[in-house]
Short mmCIF file of C-alpha atoms in Angstrom, two decimals:
data_model
loop_
_atom_site.label_atom_id
_atom_site.label_comp_id
_atom_site.label_asym_id
_atom_site.label_seq_id
_atom_site.Cartn_x
_atom_site.Cartn_y
_atom_site.Cartn_z
CA MET A 2 5.86 -23.16 -13.97
CA SER A 3 3.86 -20.37 -14.84
CA ASP A 4 3.26 -17.29 -13.33
CA VAL A 5 1.41 -17.71 -9.70
CA SER A 6 -2.06 -15.06 -9.88
CA ILE A 7 -2.98 -12.70 -7.21
CA VAL A 8 -5.79 -11.54 -6.87
CA ILE A 9 -6.71 -8.33 -4.51
CA ALA A 10 -10.21 -8.12 -3.88
CA SER A 11 -11.35 -4.76 -2.45
CA HIS A 12 -12.98 -1.65 -1.56
CA SER A 13 -12.12 2.12 -0.85
CA GLY A 14 -14.96 4.70 0.32
CA TYR A 15 -12.42 7.55 -0.20
CA GLY A 16 -9.67 6.54 -2.16
CA HIS A 17 -7.31 6.17 0.45
CA THR A 18 -7.45 2.19 0.27
CA ALA A 19 -7.18 1.80 -3.19
CA GLN A 20 -3.81 3.56 -2.72
CA ILE A 21 -2.75 0.44 -0.48
CA ALA A 22 -4.32 -1.62 -2.71
CA ALA A 23 -2.01 -0.43 -5.94
CA ALA A 24 0.93 -0.50 -3.46
CA VAL A 25 0.53 -4.41 -2.68
CA GLU A 26 -0.28 -4.95 -6.32
CA ASP A 27 3.27 -2.91 -7.14
CA GLY A 28 5.00 -5.53 -4.20
CA ALA A 29 3.33 -8.40 -5.61
CA ARG A 30 4.14 -7.29 -9.08
CA SER A 31 8.18 -6.76 -8.10
CA ALA A 32 8.05 -10.63 -7.60
CA THR A 33 9.18 -12.82 -10.80
CA GLY A 34 6.32 -14.60 -12.52
CA THR A 35 3.42 -12.91 -10.73
CA ARG A 36 0.13 -11.81 -12.44
CA VAL A 37 -1.67 -9.42 -10.42
CA HIS A 38 -5.66 -8.59 -10.74
CA ARG A 39 -7.32 -5.77 -8.75
CA VAL A 40 -10.88 -6.16 -8.29
CA ASP A 41 -13.45 -3.43 -7.20
CA ILE A 42 -15.82 -5.86 -4.84
CA ALA A 43 -18.75 -3.18 -5.14
CA SER A 44 -19.20 -3.59 -8.62
CA LEU A 45 -17.71 -7.54 -9.35
CA GLY A 46 -18.98 -8.93 -12.33
CA ASP A 47 -18.63 -13.02 -13.79
CA ALA A 48 -15.22 -11.95 -15.16
CA ASP A 49 -14.09 -10.70 -11.57
CA TRP A 50 -15.74 -14.25 -9.94
CA GLU A 51 -13.73 -15.95 -12.16
CA LEU A 52 -10.69 -14.04 -11.78
CA LEU A 53 -10.82 -14.74 -7.62
CA ASP A 54 -11.87 -18.47 -8.23
CA ALA A 55 -8.83 -18.97 -10.77
CA ALA A 56 -5.93 -17.41 -8.26
CA ASP A 57 -3.50 -18.98 -5.94
CA ALA A 58 -3.91 -16.01 -3.83
CA ILE A 59 -6.56 -13.69 -2.70
CA VAL A 60 -5.55 -10.05 -0.74
CA PHE A 61 -8.42 -9.01 0.96
CA GLY A 62 -8.53 -5.12 1.33
CA THR A 63 -11.00 -2.51 3.20
CA PRO A 64 -11.15 0.47 5.23
CA THR A 65 -12.46 0.30 8.62
CA TYR A 66 -15.78 2.02 9.30
CA MET A 67 -17.20 1.76 12.75
CA GLY A 68 -14.67 -0.82 14.18
CA THR A 69 -15.14 -3.15 11.20
CA ALA A 70 -15.30 -3.51 7.17
CA SER A 71 -17.04 -1.60 5.02
CA GLY A 72 -20.73 -2.62 4.35
CA ALA A 73 -19.49 -3.43 0.64
CA PHE A 74 -17.09 -5.69 1.81
CA HIS A 75 -19.23 -7.33 4.43
CA ALA A 76 -21.89 -7.52 1.60
CA PHE A 77 -19.07 -9.40 -0.68
CA ALA A 78 -17.98 -11.42 2.09
CA GLU A 79 -21.81 -12.57 2.06
CA ALA A 80 -21.76 -13.25 -1.79
CA THR A 81 -18.67 -16.14 -1.16
CA SER A 82 -21.02 -18.05 0.75
CA LYS A 83 -21.79 -20.20 -2.63
CA ARG A 84 -17.92 -20.70 -2.79
CA TRP A 85 -17.92 -21.40 0.88
CA MET A 86 -20.20 -23.89 0.31
CA THR A 87 -18.16 -25.57 -2.19
CA ARG A 88 -14.93 -24.93 -0.89
CA ALA A 89 -13.87 -23.68 -3.97
CA TRP A 90 -11.31 -21.21 -2.46
CA SER A 91 -9.81 -23.86 -0.10
CA ASP A 92 -6.16 -24.09 0.47
CA LYS A 93 -5.34 -20.93 -1.92
CA LEU A 94 -3.29 -18.52 0.46
CA ALA A 95 -5.14 -14.98 1.66
CA ALA A 96 -3.81 -11.70 3.48
CA GLY A 97 -5.46 -8.58 3.87
CA PHE A 98 -5.04 -4.67 4.65
CA THR A 99 -7.02 -2.17 5.96
CA ASN A 100 -7.16 1.50 6.63
CA SER A 101 -8.80 4.02 8.88
CA GLY A 102 -8.30 7.79 10.14
CA SER A 103 -7.71 6.96 13.61
CA MET A 104 -4.14 5.50 14.89
CA SER A 105 -5.52 2.45 16.14
CA GLY A 106 -8.94 3.23 14.21
CA ASP A 107 -10.05 -0.41 15.68
CA LYS A 108 -8.24 -1.72 12.82
CA LEU A 109 -7.24 -5.16 14.68
CA HIS A 110 -10.58 -5.78 14.33
CA THR A 111 -10.95 -5.55 10.70
CA LEU A 112 -7.84 -7.91 9.88
CA GLN A 113 -9.54 -10.14 12.54
CA TYR A 114 -12.60 -10.41 10.55
CA LEU A 115 -10.77 -10.86 7.06
CA SER A 116 -8.50 -13.42 8.28
CA LEU A 117 -11.55 -15.32 10.30
CA LEU A 118 -13.44 -14.88 6.64
CA ALA A 119 -10.19 -16.78 5.05
CA ALA A 120 -10.43 -19.37 7.78
CA GLN A 121 -13.68 -20.22 6.78
CA HIS A 122 -13.00 -20.96 3.01
CA GLY A 123 -10.32 -23.06 4.28
CA MET A 124 -7.35 -20.75 2.69
CA LEU A 125 -4.44 -20.04 4.19
CA TRP A 126 -3.38 -16.95 5.94
CA VAL A 127 -0.36 -14.95 5.12
CA SER A 128 0.91 -12.60 8.15
CA LEU A 129 2.59 -8.99 7.74
CA ASN A 130 6.32 -10.61 8.83
CA LEU A 131 7.16 -7.26 9.62
CA LEU A 132 8.55 -6.11 13.04
CA PRO A 133 6.63 -3.12 14.49
CA GLY A 134 8.37 0.15 13.76
CA TRP A 135 8.40 3.51 15.08
CA ASN A 136 8.45 2.12 18.86
CA THR A 137 11.98 3.78 20.08
CA THR A 138 13.60 6.72 20.86
CA THR A 139 15.35 6.50 17.82
CA SER A 140 12.76 5.49 15.31
CA THR A 141 10.67 7.30 13.09
CA ALA A 142 7.14 7.69 11.79
CA GLN A 143 8.53 6.74 8.15
CA ASP A 144 9.47 2.87 9.01
CA ASP A 145 7.62 0.27 7.69
CA ASN A 146 4.57 -1.13 10.23
CA ARG A 147 4.88 2.06 11.73
CA LEU A 148 1.47 0.98 13.53
CA GLY A 149 2.76 -2.22 14.76
CA PHE A 150 0.31 -4.30 12.73
CA TYR A 151 1.22 -8.80 12.72
CA LEU A 152 -1.74 -10.55 10.88
CA GLY A 153 -1.95 -7.82 7.96
CA ALA A 154 -0.99 -4.07 6.75
CA GLY A 155 -2.88 -1.30 8.78
CA ALA A 156 -2.50 2.16 7.47
CA GLN A 157 -3.79 5.33 8.71
CA SER A 158 -4.51 8.05 6.25
CA PHE A 159 -6.47 11.69 7.61
CA ASN A 160 -10.07 12.24 7.19
CA ASP A 161 -9.39 15.44 5.64
CA SER A 162 -6.02 14.66 2.93
CA PRO A 163 -6.26 11.99 0.03
CA ALA A 164 -2.51 11.48 0.58
CA VAL A 165 -1.68 8.17 2.21
CA HIS A 166 1.38 7.89 4.57
CA ASP A 167 4.58 6.97 2.74
CA ALA A 168 5.30 4.03 5.50
CA ASP A 169 2.08 2.76 5.26
CA LEU A 170 2.37 2.60 1.45
CA SER A 171 6.05 0.70 1.84
CA THR A 172 4.28 -1.76 4.19
CA ALA A 173 1.52 -2.35 1.72
CA ARG A 174 4.33 -3.43 -1.27
CA HIS A 175 6.10 -5.43 1.32
CA LEU A 176 2.75 -7.48 1.69
CA GLY A 177 1.97 -7.92 -1.49
CA ARG A 178 5.64 -9.09 -2.66
CA ARG A 179 5.69 -11.43 0.34
CA VAL A 180 1.88 -12.80 -0.48
CA ALA A 181 3.59 -13.29 -3.96
CA GLU A 182 6.67 -14.98 -3.07
CA HIS A 183 5.25 -17.43 -0.51
CA ALA A 184 1.88 -18.27 -3.17
CA ARG A 185 4.95 -19.48 -5.82
CA ILE A 186 6.42 -21.28 -2.61
CA HIS A 187 2.79 -23.13 -2.29
CA ARG A 188 2.23 -23.90 -6.07
CA ALA A 189 5.55 -25.43 -6.11
CA GLY A 190 5.18 -27.79 -2.86
CA LEU A 191 1.22 -28.75 -4.14
CA ALA A 192 3.00 -29.58 -7.20
CA ALA A 193 5.71 -31.57 -5.37
CA ALA A 194 3.24 -33.42 -3.13
CA ALA A 195 1.09 -34.51 -6.27
CA ARG A 196 3.88 -36.38 -7.75
#
């Protein structure tokens, strides 16, 4: 079986979300037989659209601004309408991640928006599948999924620092690996069903 293709389609306003995208990429690359590409959705060219169309899985990423995805991400979502009309991304896997300056920051709404975009395209959403961390007196802020999201990876980065929390980067790596592993399973299942 050839390598599965994962494309991370993201926008980063101040660099935090780009660091999370790199962690998702690292996680996906850690799975055997995976090719990973990152595309900046704010400057897509024809080659980027071709990568997206050929992908087995697309991982959407955006900062959360004012309770939703960035304006650049919304413009990208609108630009996918031709693919929506032709069902070009139907049955691909999808997942998502987001970041904001606050612990909550209304990131859940952004993850819901990303999953809804995937559903409109007929894609199959891959959840985070991590129990929440940092929710007992014996746990710490270094736990994976320290912010307690299930739908995708949520991260918090201080507005006055370029750093992204190590636990959030670890959580993003987990998401990337999970998507890659499920993309391989999904492709094998489709091949078996076609026989």
